[in-house]
mmCIF file of C-alpha atoms in Angstrom:
data_model
loop_
_atom_site.group_PDB
_atom_site.id
_atom_site.type_symbol
_atom_site.label_atom_id
_atom_site.label_comp_id
_atom_site.label_asym_id
_atom_site.label_seq_id
_atom_site.Cartn_x
_atom_site.Cartn_y
_atom_site.Cartn_z
ATOM 1 C CA ASN A 212 -3.700 34.525 25.444
ATOM 2 C CA VAL A 213 -4.827 31.034 24.372
ATOM 3 C CA ALA A 214 -7.898 30.217 22.581
ATOM 4 C CA LEU A 215 -9.966 27.360 24.423
ATOM 5 C CA PRO A 216 -11.621 24.784 22.274
ATOM 6 C CA GLN A 217 -15.027 26.575 22.916
ATOM 7 C CA ASP A 218 -13.848 30.015 21.826
ATOM 8 C CA GLN A 219 -12.912 28.360 18.395
ATOM 9 C CA HIS A 220 -15.430 28.318 15.471
ATOM 10 C CA PRO A 221 -13.892 25.890 12.753
ATOM 11 C CA ARG A 222 -15.858 25.512 9.536
ATOM 12 C CA ILE A 223 -15.916 22.222 7.820
ATOM 13 C CA ARG A 224 -16.352 22.068 4.166
ATOM 14 C CA ARG A 225 -16.188 19.489 1.369
ATOM 15 C CA GLU A 226 -13.810 19.993 -1.774
ATOM 16 C CA LYS A 227 -13.169 17.975 -4.792
ATOM 17 C CA ARG A 228 -9.349 17.736 -5.463
ATOM 18 C CA ARG A 229 -7.995 15.518 -8.116
ATOM 19 C CA GLY A 230 -11.601 14.092 -8.570
ATOM 20 C CA LYS A 231 -11.965 12.945 -5.000
ATOM 21 C CA TRP A 232 -13.800 14.320 -2.239
ATOM 22 C CA ASN A 233 -11.904 15.766 0.773
ATOM 23 C CA THR A 234 -13.093 17.271 4.050
ATOM 24 C CA ILE A 235 -11.350 20.594 4.897
ATOM 25 C CA ILE A 236 -11.323 21.838 8.419
ATOM 26 C CA ALA A 237 -10.417 25.703 8.634
ATOM 27 C CA GLY A 238 -10.625 28.328 11.127
ATOM 28 C CA LEU A 239 -8.690 26.825 14.032
ATOM 29 C CA ASP A 240 -6.026 28.619 15.914
ATOM 30 C CA PRO A 241 -2.567 26.917 15.103
ATOM 31 C CA ASP A 242 -1.013 28.418 17.932
ATOM 32 C CA ALA A 243 -3.790 27.444 20.594
ATOM 33 C CA THR A 244 -4.502 23.960 19.126
ATOM 34 C CA ASP A 245 -2.179 21.072 18.430
ATOM 35 C CA LEU A 246 -3.343 20.565 14.879
ATOM 36 C CA GLU A 247 -1.281 17.327 14.334
ATOM 37 C CA ALA A 248 -2.759 15.513 17.523
ATOM 38 C CA LEU A 249 -6.087 16.640 16.397
ATOM 39 C CA LEU A 250 -5.536 15.372 13.013
ATOM 40 C CA LYS A 251 -4.456 12.143 14.137
ATOM 41 C CA THR A 252 -7.413 11.767 16.598
ATOM 42 C CA LEU A 253 -9.621 12.348 13.627
ATOM 43 C CA ARG A 254 -7.972 9.970 11.193
ATOM 44 C CA THR A 255 -8.050 7.371 13.756
ATOM 45 C CA SER A 256 -11.642 7.898 14.650
ATOM 46 C CA LEU A 257 -12.881 8.098 10.834
ATOM 47 C CA GLY A 258 -10.331 5.508 9.798
ATOM 48 C CA THR A 259 -9.303 7.557 6.844
ATOM 49 C CA GLY A 260 -6.119 9.290 5.798
ATOM 50 C CA GLY A 261 -5.192 13.210 5.767
ATOM 51 C CA GLY A 262 -2.727 15.790 6.272
ATOM 52 C CA LEU A 263 -1.994 19.259 7.128
ATOM 53 C CA SER A 264 -1.676 22.281 4.847
ATOM 54 C CA ALA A 265 0.330 25.092 6.356
ATOM 55 C CA ASP A 266 -0.939 28.243 4.369
ATOM 56 C CA PRO A 267 -3.690 28.499 5.643
ATOM 57 C CA PRO A 268 -3.494 26.226 8.393
ATOM 58 C CA GLU A 269 -6.118 23.525 7.550
ATOM 59 C CA LEU A 270 -6.570 19.931 8.263
ATOM 60 C CA ILE A 271 -7.522 17.852 5.197
ATOM 61 C CA LEU A 272 -9.220 14.369 5.589
ATOM 62 C CA GLN A 273 -9.718 11.904 2.546
ATOM 63 C CA GLY A 274 -13.451 11.377 1.747
ATOM 64 C CA ASP A 275 -16.394 13.011 2.584
ATOM 65 C CA HIS A 276 -16.799 13.144 6.309
ATOM 66 C CA GLN A 277 -18.342 16.414 7.126
ATOM 67 C CA GLY A 278 -21.185 15.419 9.296
ATOM 68 C CA ALA A 279 -18.955 13.130 11.291
ATOM 69 C CA VAL A 280 -16.343 15.681 11.515
ATOM 70 C CA VAL A 281 -18.721 18.304 12.806
ATOM 71 C CA THR A 282 -19.985 16.033 15.426
ATOM 72 C CA LYS A 283 -16.643 14.823 16.677
ATOM 73 C CA LEU A 284 -15.369 18.469 17.084
ATOM 74 C CA ARG A 285 -18.571 19.463 18.909
ATOM 75 C CA GLU A 286 -18.054 16.412 21.304
ATOM 76 C CA MET A 287 -14.564 17.613 21.862
ATOM 77 C CA GLY A 288 -15.820 21.156 22.747
ATOM 78 C CA TYR A 289 -15.491 23.075 19.457
ATOM 79 C CA GLN A 290 -18.029 25.469 18.059
ATOM 80 C CA ALA A 291 -17.914 23.596 14.719
ATOM 81 C CA LYS A 292 -20.239 24.334 11.760
ATOM 82 C CA PRO A 293 -20.493 22.777 8.173
ATOM 83 C CA ALA A 294 -19.906 25.296 5.549
ATOM 84 C CA GLY A 295 -20.401 25.093 1.815
ATOM 85 C CA GLY A 296 -22.645 22.576 0.102
#
């Protein structure tokens, strides 16, 4: 029972943490998606740092990359949507 990328609907939002913008990717299935590999791909393509939060499972990228992340995830087959402001 594996959720394919096209069956997942990640939400990409921006959040200010410690005074800096971060891009948060939520709503991915941690069992069906290799979150660490996806994080590495996004960090490399955007040239930024980031990490994983365990509970809830989210990818966190440093900086405001909401538009670029939505575009990249859609290219990879995800039904990504921007969320929030």
